[in-house]
CSV table of C-alpha atoms in Angstrom, one decimal:
chain,number,residue,atom,x,y,z
A,1,UNK,CA,-11.0,35.2,36.9
A,2,UNK,CA,-11.5,34.0,33.3
A,3,UNK,CA,-10.0,30.6,32.7
A,4,UNK,CA,-6.8,30.5,30.6
A,5,UNK,CA,-7.2,28.9,27.2
A,6,UNK,CA,-4.5,26.7,25.7
A,7,UNK,CA,-4.0,25.1,22.3
A,8,UNK,CA,-1.9,21.9,22.7
A,9,UNK,CA,-0.5,20.5,19.5
A,10,UNK,CA,0.3,16.9,18.5
A,11,UNK,CA,1.2,15.7,15.1
A,12,UNK,CA,3.3,12.5,15.1
A,13,UNK,CA,3.8,9.4,17.2
A,14,UNK,CA,6.5,10.8,19.6
A,15,UNK,CA,4.2,13.7,20.5
A,16,UNK,CA,1.4,11.6,22.0
A,17,UNK,CA,3.3,10.3,24.9
A,18,UNK,CA,4.7,13.7,25.7
A,19,UNK,CA,1.5,15.7,25.5
A,20,UNK,CA,-0.7,13.7,27.8
A,21,UNK,CA,1.0,14.5,31.2
A,22,UNK,CA,1.0,18.2,30.2
A,23,UNK,CA,-2.6,18.2,29.1
A,24,UNK,CA,-3.8,16.4,32.2
A,25,UNK,CA,-1.9,18.7,34.5
A,26,UNK,CA,-3.1,21.9,32.8
A,27,UNK,CA,-6.7,20.7,32.9
A,28,UNK,CA,-6.5,19.8,36.6
A,29,UNK,CA,-5.4,23.4,37.2
A,30,UNK,CA,-8.4,24.8,35.4
A,31,UNK,CA,-6.9,25.7,32.0
A,32,UNK,CA,-9.4,25.3,29.1
A,33,UNK,CA,-7.4,23.0,26.8
A,34,UNK,CA,-8.1,22.4,23.1
A,35,UNK,CA,-6.1,19.5,21.7
A,36,UNK,CA,-5.1,20.0,18.1
A,37,UNK,CA,-4.0,17.0,16.0
A,38,UNK,CA,-2.3,18.1,12.8
A,39,UNK,CA,-2.5,14.7,11.2
A,40,UNK,CA,1.2,14.6,10.4
A,41,UNK,CA,1.1,10.9,11.2
A,42,UNK,CA,-2.1,9.7,9.7
A,43,UNK,CA,-1.6,5.9,9.9
A,44,UNK,CA,-3.7,4.4,12.6
A,45,UNK,CA,-0.7,2.3,13.8
A,46,UNK,CA,1.2,5.6,14.4
A,47,UNK,CA,-1.7,7.6,15.8
A,48,UNK,CA,-5.0,6.4,17.0
A,49,UNK,CA,-3.6,3.4,18.8
A,50,UNK,CA,-1.8,5.8,21.1
A,51,UNK,CA,-4.9,7.8,21.9
A,52,UNK,CA,-6.7,4.5,22.7
A,53,UNK,CA,-4.0,2.9,24.9
A,54,UNK,CA,-2.9,6.0,26.7
A,55,UNK,CA,-6.4,7.2,27.4
A,56,UNK,CA,-5.8,10.5,25.6
A,57,UNK,CA,-9.2,12.2,25.0
A,58,UNK,CA,-10.3,12.7,21.4
A,59,UNK,CA,-8.7,15.7,19.7
A,60,UNK,CA,-10.8,18.8,19.5
A,61,UNK,CA,-9.4,19.8,16.1
A,62,UNK,CA,-8.1,17.6,13.3
A,63,UNK,CA,-6.1,19.5,10.7
A,64,UNK,CA,-5.7,16.4,8.5
A,65,UNK,CA,-2.5,17.6,6.7
A,66,UNK,CA,-1.1,14.1,6.0
A,67,UNK,CA,2.2,13.5,4.4
A,68,UNK,CA,4.3,15.5,1.9
A,69,UNK,CA,7.7,17.1,1.7
A,70,UNK,CA,9.0,19.0,4.6
A,71,UNK,CA,8.0,22.3,3.0
A,72,UNK,CA,4.5,21.1,1.9
A,73,UNK,CA,3.8,19.5,5.3
A,74,UNK,CA,5.0,22.5,7.3
A,75,UNK,CA,3.2,25.0,5.2
A,76,UNK,CA,-0.1,23.0,5.3
A,77,UNK,CA,0.1,22.8,9.1
A,78,UNK,CA,0.7,26.6,9.3
A,79,UNK,CA,-2.2,27.5,7.1
A,80,UNK,CA,-4.6,25.1,8.9
A,81,UNK,CA,-3.4,26.0,12.4
A,82,UNK,CA,-3.6,29.7,11.8
A,83,UNK,CA,-7.4,29.4,11.3
A,84,UNK,CA,-7.7,27.7,14.7
A,85,UNK,CA,-5.6,30.4,16.4
A,86,UNK,CA,-7.6,33.2,14.7
A,87,UNK,CA,-10.9,31.7,15.8
A,88,UNK,CA,-10.0,30.7,19.3
A,89,UNK,CA,-7.7,33.6,20.3
A,90,UNK,CA,-6.0,31.4,22.9
A,91,UNK,CA,-3.8,32.6,25.7
A,92,UNK,CA,-1.1,30.1,24.9
A,93,UNK,CA,0.1,27.5,22.4
A,94,UNK,CA,2.0,24.5,23.7
A,95,UNK,CA,4.1,22.4,21.3
A,96,UNK,CA,6.2,19.3,22.1
A,97,UNK,CA,9.2,17.7,20.6
A,98,UNK,CA,10.8,18.3,17.2
A,99,UNK,CA,8.6,17.3,14.3
A,100,UNK,CA,7.4,19.5,11.5
A,101,UNK,CA,4.1,20.3,13.3
A,102,UNK,CA,6.1,21.5,16.3
A,103,UNK,CA,7.9,24.2,14.3
A,104,UNK,CA,4.9,25.1,12.2
A,105,UNK,CA,2.5,25.7,15.1
A,106,UNK,CA,5.2,27.6,17.1
A,107,UNK,CA,5.7,29.9,14.1
A,108,UNK,CA,1.9,30.6,13.8
A,109,UNK,CA,1.6,31.2,17.5
A,110,UNK,CA,4.6,33.5,17.7
A,111,UNK,CA,3.5,35.5,14.6
A,112,UNK,CA,0.1,35.9,16.1
A,113,UNK,CA,1.5,37.3,19.4
A,114,UNK,CA,0.4,34.3,21.4
A,115,UNK,CA,2.5,32.9,24.3
A,116,UNK,CA,4.3,29.8,22.9
A,117,UNK,CA,5.7,27.1,25.2
A,118,UNK,CA,8.1,24.4,23.8
A,119,UNK,CA,8.2,21.2,25.9
A,120,UNK,CA,11.4,19.3,25.4
A,121,UNK,CA,13.6,22.3,24.7
A,122,UNK,CA,17.4,22.6,24.4
A,123,UNK,CA,18.2,19.2,22.9
A,124,UNK,CA,21.0,19.5,20.4
A,125,UNK,CA,22.6,16.9,18.1
A,126,UNK,CA,24.5,19.6,16.2
A,127,UNK,CA,23.8,17.5,13.1
A,128,UNK,CA,22.2,19.9,10.6
A,129,UNK,CA,21.4,17.1,8.2
A,130,UNK,CA,18.6,16.1,10.6
A,131,UNK,CA,15.3,17.9,10.0
A,132,UNK,CA,14.5,17.5,13.7
A,133,UNK,CA,17.6,19.6,14.6
A,134,UNK,CA,16.4,22.5,12.5
A,135,UNK,CA,12.9,22.2,14.0
A,136,UNK,CA,14.3,22.1,17.6
A,137,UNK,CA,16.6,25.1,17.2
A,138,UNK,CA,14.1,27.3,15.4
A,139,UNK,CA,11.3,26.4,17.8
A,140,UNK,CA,13.4,27.2,20.8
A,141,UNK,CA,14.4,30.7,19.5
A,142,UNK,CA,10.8,31.8,18.8
A,143,UNK,CA,9.2,30.4,21.9
A,144,UNK,CA,8.4,32.4,25.1
A,145,UNK,CA,8.9,29.5,27.5
A,146,UNK,CA,11.4,26.7,27.1
A,147,UNK,CA,10.9,23.6,29.2
A,148,UNK,CA,14.1,21.4,29.3
A,149,UNK,CA,14.1,17.7,30.2
A,150,UNK,CA,17.7,17.7,31.4
A,151,UNK,CA,20.5,20.0,32.5
A,152,UNK,CA,22.3,19.7,29.2
A,153,UNK,CA,19.3,21.2,27.5
A,154,UNK,CA,19.5,24.2,29.9
A,155,UNK,CA,23.2,24.5,29.1
A,156,UNK,CA,22.7,24.4,25.4
A,157,UNK,CA,20.1,27.2,25.6
A,158,UNK,CA,22.4,29.3,27.7
A,159,UNK,CA,25.2,28.8,25.1
A,160,UNK,CA,22.7,30.2,22.5
A,161,UNK,CA,21.9,33.2,24.7
A,162,UNK,CA,18.6,32.0,26.1
A,163,UNK,CA,18.5,32.2,29.9
A,164,UNK,CA,16.5,33.5,32.8
A,165,UNK,CA,12.7,33.3,33.1
A,166,UNK,CA,12.4,31.9,29.6
A,167,UNK,CA,14.0,28.6,30.6
A,168,UNK,CA,12.9,26.0,33.2
A,169,UNK,CA,14.3,22.5,34.0
A,170,UNK,CA,11.2,20.3,34.4
A,171,UNK,CA,12.3,16.8,33.6
A,172,UNK,CA,11.1,14.4,31.0
A,173,UNK,CA,7.4,14.3,30.3
A,174,UNK,CA,7.6,11.1,28.1
A,175,UNK,CA,8.9,9.3,31.2
A,176,UNK,CA,5.8,10.4,33.1
A,177,UNK,CA,3.8,8.4,30.5
A,178,UNK,CA,6.2,5.5,30.6
A,179,UNK,CA,6.1,5.2,34.4
A,180,UNK,CA,2.3,5.4,34.4
A,181,UNK,CA,2.0,2.5,32.0
A,182,UNK,CA,4.9,0.2,32.5
A,183,UNK,CA,3.1,-2.2,34.9
A,184,UNK,CA,0.2,-2.5,32.5
A,185,UNK,CA,2.7,-3.1,29.6
A,186,UNK,CA,4.4,-5.9,31.5
A,187,UNK,CA,1.1,-7.8,31.6
A,188,UNK,CA,0.7,-7.8,27.8
A,189,UNK,CA,1.0,-11.2,26.1
A,190,UNK,CA,3.2,-9.9,23.3
A,191,UNK,CA,6.2,-12.1,24.3
A,192,UNK,CA,4.0,-15.2,24.1
A,193,UNK,CA,2.5,-14.1,20.7
A,194,UNK,CA,6.0,-13.7,19.3
A,195,UNK,CA,7.4,-16.9,20.9
A,196,UNK,CA,10.0,-14.9,22.9
A,197,UNK,CA,11.5,-15.2,26.4
A,198,UNK,CA,12.3,-12.3,28.6
A,199,UNK,CA,15.9,-11.1,28.0
A,200,UNK,CA,16.2,-13.7,25.3
A,201,UNK,CA,15.9,-11.4,22.3
A,202,UNK,CA,16.8,-8.0,21.0
A,203,UNK,CA,14.7,-5.1,19.6
A,204,UNK,CA,15.4,-2.9,16.6
A,205,UNK,CA,13.9,0.3,15.3
A,206,UNK,CA,15.2,2.2,12.2
A,207,UNK,CA,13.5,5.2,10.6
A,208,UNK,CA,16.0,8.0,10.1
A,209,UNK,CA,16.9,8.9,6.5
A,210,UNK,CA,20.6,8.5,7.1
A,211,UNK,CA,19.9,4.8,7.9
A,212,UNK,CA,17.1,3.8,5.7
A,213,UNK,CA,17.1,5.9,2.5
A,214,UNK,CA,20.5,4.7,1.1
A,215,UNK,CA,20.0,1.1,0.0
A,216,UNK,CA,23.7,0.3,0.5
A,217,UNK,CA,23.7,1.7,4.0
A,218,UNK,CA,20.5,-0.1,5.0
A,219,UNK,CA,21.8,-3.4,3.5
A,220,UNK,CA,25.0,-3.1,5.6
A,221,UNK,CA,23.0,-2.4,8.7
A,222,UNK,CA,20.8,-5.4,8.1
A,223,UNK,CA,23.9,-7.5,7.6
A,224,UNK,CA,25.1,-6.4,11.1
A,225,UNK,CA,21.8,-7.1,12.6
A,226,UNK,CA,21.8,-10.5,11.0
A,227,UNK,CA,25.2,-11.3,12.6
A,228,UNK,CA,23.8,-10.3,16.0
A,229,UNK,CA,20.6,-12.4,15.4
A,230,UNK,CA,22.6,-15.6,15.2
A,231,UNK,CA,22.9,-15.3,19.0
A,232,UNK,CA,19.7,-13.4,19.9
A,233,UNK,CA,16.6,-13.2,17.7
A,234,UNK,CA,15.9,-9.6,16.8
A,235,UNK,CA,12.3,-8.1,16.6
A,236,UNK,CA,12.2,-5.4,13.9
A,237,UNK,CA,8.9,-3.5,13.8
A,238,UNK,CA,9.2,-1.7,10.5
A,239,UNK,CA,8.3,2.0,10.3
A,240,UNK,CA,6.0,2.8,7.3
A,241,UNK,CA,8.8,5.0,5.7
A,242,UNK,CA,11.2,2.0,5.9
A,243,UNK,CA,8.9,-0.7,4.3
A,244,UNK,CA,9.7,0.0,0.7
A,245,UNK,CA,13.4,0.4,1.3
A,246,UNK,CA,13.5,-3.2,2.5
A,247,UNK,CA,12.4,-4.5,-0.9
A,248,UNK,CA,15.2,-6.5,-2.5
A,249,UNK,CA,17.2,-6.8,0.8
A,250,UNK,CA,17.7,-10.4,1.9
A,251,UNK,CA,16.4,-10.5,5.5
A,252,UNK,CA,18.4,-12.8,7.8
A,253,UNK,CA,16.5,-15.6,9.3
A,254,UNK,CA,17.0,-14.4,12.9
A,255,UNK,CA,15.3,-11.1,12.3
A,256,UNK,CA,11.5,-11.1,13.0
A,257,UNK,CA,10.0,-8.4,10.9
A,258,UNK,CA,6.6,-7.0,12.1
A,259,UNK,CA,4.3,-4.1,11.7
A,260,UNK,CA,4.6,-1.2,14.2
A,261,UNK,CA,3.4,-2.1,17.7
A,262,UNK,CA,1.1,-0.1,19.9
A,263,UNK,CA,2.5,1.8,22.8
A,264,UNK,CA,2.0,-0.8,25.5
A,265,UNK,CA,3.4,-3.7,23.4
A,266,UNK,CA,6.4,-1.7,22.4
A,267,UNK,CA,7.1,-0.7,26.0
A,268,UNK,CA,6.8,-4.4,27.0
A,269,UNK,CA,9.3,-5.4,24.3
A,270,UNK,CA,11.8,-2.7,25.3
A,271,UNK,CA,11.5,-3.8,29.0
A,272,UNK,CA,11.9,-7.5,28.2
A,273,UNK,CA,14.7,-7.1,25.6
A,274,UNK,CA,18.3,-8.0,26.3
A,275,UNK,CA,19.4,-5.2,24.0
A,276,UNK,CA,17.8,-2.5,21.9
A,277,UNK,CA,19.3,-1.1,18.7
A,278,UNK,CA,17.8,2.1,17.5
A,279,UNK,CA,18.1,5.5,15.8
A,280,UNK,CA,15.2,6.9,17.8
A,281,UNK,CA,15.7,9.6,20.4
A,282,UNK,CA,12.7,8.6,22.5
A,283,UNK,CA,13.8,5.0,22.6
A,284,UNK,CA,17.2,6.1,24.1
A,285,UNK,CA,15.3,7.7,26.9
A,286,UNK,CA,12.8,4.9,27.6
A,287,UNK,CA,15.5,2.2,27.6
A,288,UNK,CA,17.5,4.3,30.1
A,289,UNK,CA,14.5,4.3,32.6
A,290,UNK,CA,13.7,0.6,31.9
A,291,UNK,CA,17.4,-0.4,32.5
A,292,UNK,CA,17.7,-2.0,29.0
A,293,UNK,CA,21.1,-1.6,27.3
A,294,UNK,CA,20.7,0.5,24.1
A,295,UNK,CA,22.9,1.0,21.1
A,296,UNK,CA,22.2,4.1,19.1
A,297,UNK,CA,23.0,3.5,15.4
A,298,UNK,CA,23.9,7.2,14.7
A,299,UNK,CA,27.0,9.3,14.9
A,300,UNK,CA,25.5,11.6,17.5
A,301,UNK,CA,22.7,12.0,20.0
A,302,UNK,CA,20.7,15.0,21.2
A,303,UNK,CA,20.2,13.1,24.4
A,304,UNK,CA,23.7,12.7,25.9
A,305,UNK,CA,22.2,12.3,29.4
A,306,UNK,CA,21.2,8.8,28.3
A,307,UNK,CA,24.9,8.0,28.0
A,308,UNK,CA,26.2,9.8,31.1
A,309,UNK,CA,23.3,8.8,33.3
A,310,UNK,CA,21.7,6.0,31.4
A,311,UNK,CA,22.1,2.8,29.4
A,312,UNK,CA,22.8,4.2,26.0
A,313,UNK,CA,25.9,4.0,23.8
A,314,UNK,CA,26.3,5.8,20.5
A,315,UNK,CA,27.9,3.2,18.3
A,316,UNK,CA,27.6,4.8,14.8
A,317,UNK,CA,26.7,2.9,11.6
A,318,UNK,CA,29.8,0.8,11.0
A,319,UNK,CA,28.6,-2.8,10.9
A,320,UNK,CA,31.7,-4.3,12.6
A,321,UNK,CA,31.5,-1.8,15.4
A,322,UNK,CA,27.8,-2.5,15.9
A,323,UNK,CA,28.3,-6.2,16.1
A,324,UNK,CA,31.3,-5.9,18.4
A,325,UNK,CA,29.5,-3.5,20.8
A,326,UNK,CA,26.3,-5.6,20.8
A,327,UNK,CA,28.2,-8.7,21.9
A,328,UNK,CA,30.0,-6.7,24.7
A,329,UNK,CA,26.7,-5.4,26.0
A,330,UNK,CA,24.9,-8.7,25.7
A,331,UNK,CA,27.7,-10.4,27.8
A,332,UNK,CA,28.2,-7.6,30.3
A,333,UNK,CA,24.9,-5.6,30.5
A,334,UNK,CA,25.0,-2.0,31.8
A,335,UNK,CA,24.5,-0.3,35.2
A,336,UNK,CA,20.9,0.9,35.7
A,337,UNK,CA,20.7,4.6,36.4
A,338,UNK,CA,18.0,7.3,36.0
A,339,UNK,CA,18.5,11.0,35.5
A,340,UNK,CA,17.2,13.4,38.1
A,341,UNK,CA,13.6,14.7,37.5
A,342,UNK,CA,12.8,11.7,35.4
A,343,UNK,CA,10.4,10.9,38.2
A,344,UNK,CA,6.9,10.9,36.7
A,345,UNK,CA,6.2,14.5,37.8
A,346,UNK,CA,7.5,16.4,34.9
A,347,UNK,CA,3.9,17.2,33.6
A,348,UNK,CA,3.1,18.8,36.9
A,349,UNK,CA,6.2,21.0,36.7
A,350,UNK,CA,5.4,21.9,33.1
A,351,UNK,CA,1.9,23.1,33.9
A,352,UNK,CA,3.0,25.2,36.9
A,353,UNK,CA,5.8,26.8,34.8
A,354,UNK,CA,3.4,27.5,31.8
A,355,UNK,CA,0.7,29.1,33.9
A,356,UNK,CA,3.2,31.3,35.8
A,357,UNK,CA,4.9,32.4,32.5
A,358,UNK,CA,1.6,33.2,30.8
A,359,UNK,CA,0.3,35.2,33.7
A,360,UNK,CA,3.6,37.1,34.1
A,361,UNK,CA,3.6,38.0,30.4
A,362,UNK,CA,0.0,39.2,30.7
A,363,UNK,CA,0.9,41.3,33.8
A,364,UNK,CA,3.7,43.0,31.9
A,365,UNK,CA,1.3,44.1,29.2
A,366,UNK,CA,-1.2,45.7,31.5
């Protein structure tokens, strides 16, 4: 029997941790996998370091699309990826997450009549101001197989009329990567380098437009973080899109501003922090598994399981509420819980579901 051929797509930092378990599991099962890097995140700190630290093999195709508006970037990925699909004639396209590359490559695959799998399906914030929400919903509705990380994802898809063989509950592939690397991360000397003690500091990440594009909003958030940092120093690795927005903002003394960390150092910091304050979806998930209290500086989350079965609280962007909740969490902590199927085996379940779906589709067309 001829080996199945798959195109697996990565484009931005969150994708790299999610694709590796699926790539490895498909290759173990004999699938001929081509890894396509769209280049949506082109900064080495947001891309190559993850390949190096996670042991992801070099991409087979680099589309090199770089930055641009949502329209420019999505269109550039589609044009470049279509050439790869036309040349390779794959049996399947596998996309992960919710970045522009996810939607762009799903569109190309669907229009070419190729089986499309979306890993991390069904997540919904119901906030249409988020580009990621548009990408998630559109990708789910044009994909052949939707692999959900949690039961709420399955329920969201059912509410939108997507049920049956198109949907599988597989667990969280990013947690596969976390569990495979957490022991190595804990051996990193990053705490010593920063002069920090375990559970004696907090960690901050901010990158979403609602938090960083409005100078007044960002200044208010920095003020809240400054109040927290009088009790606990806060490490703030600054995302490239946030750097210029910080110009002119008086940074409180207790906030330690750094460049982005590699994957292992960032996991080490999440694991050792007394509290994490973030607007990142992936960080909400990782802190849940690590048992670190997390405050989400947004009005919503597409990952409610991190609240009901994890360590996350959605606190919004009001400075007084942020400071008050941070002090409660620093004093009282949070019970450590882990959602079902966040067990390090999600990649295996993904691979089995993908192969079964692709073969079933082919059989129906005979």
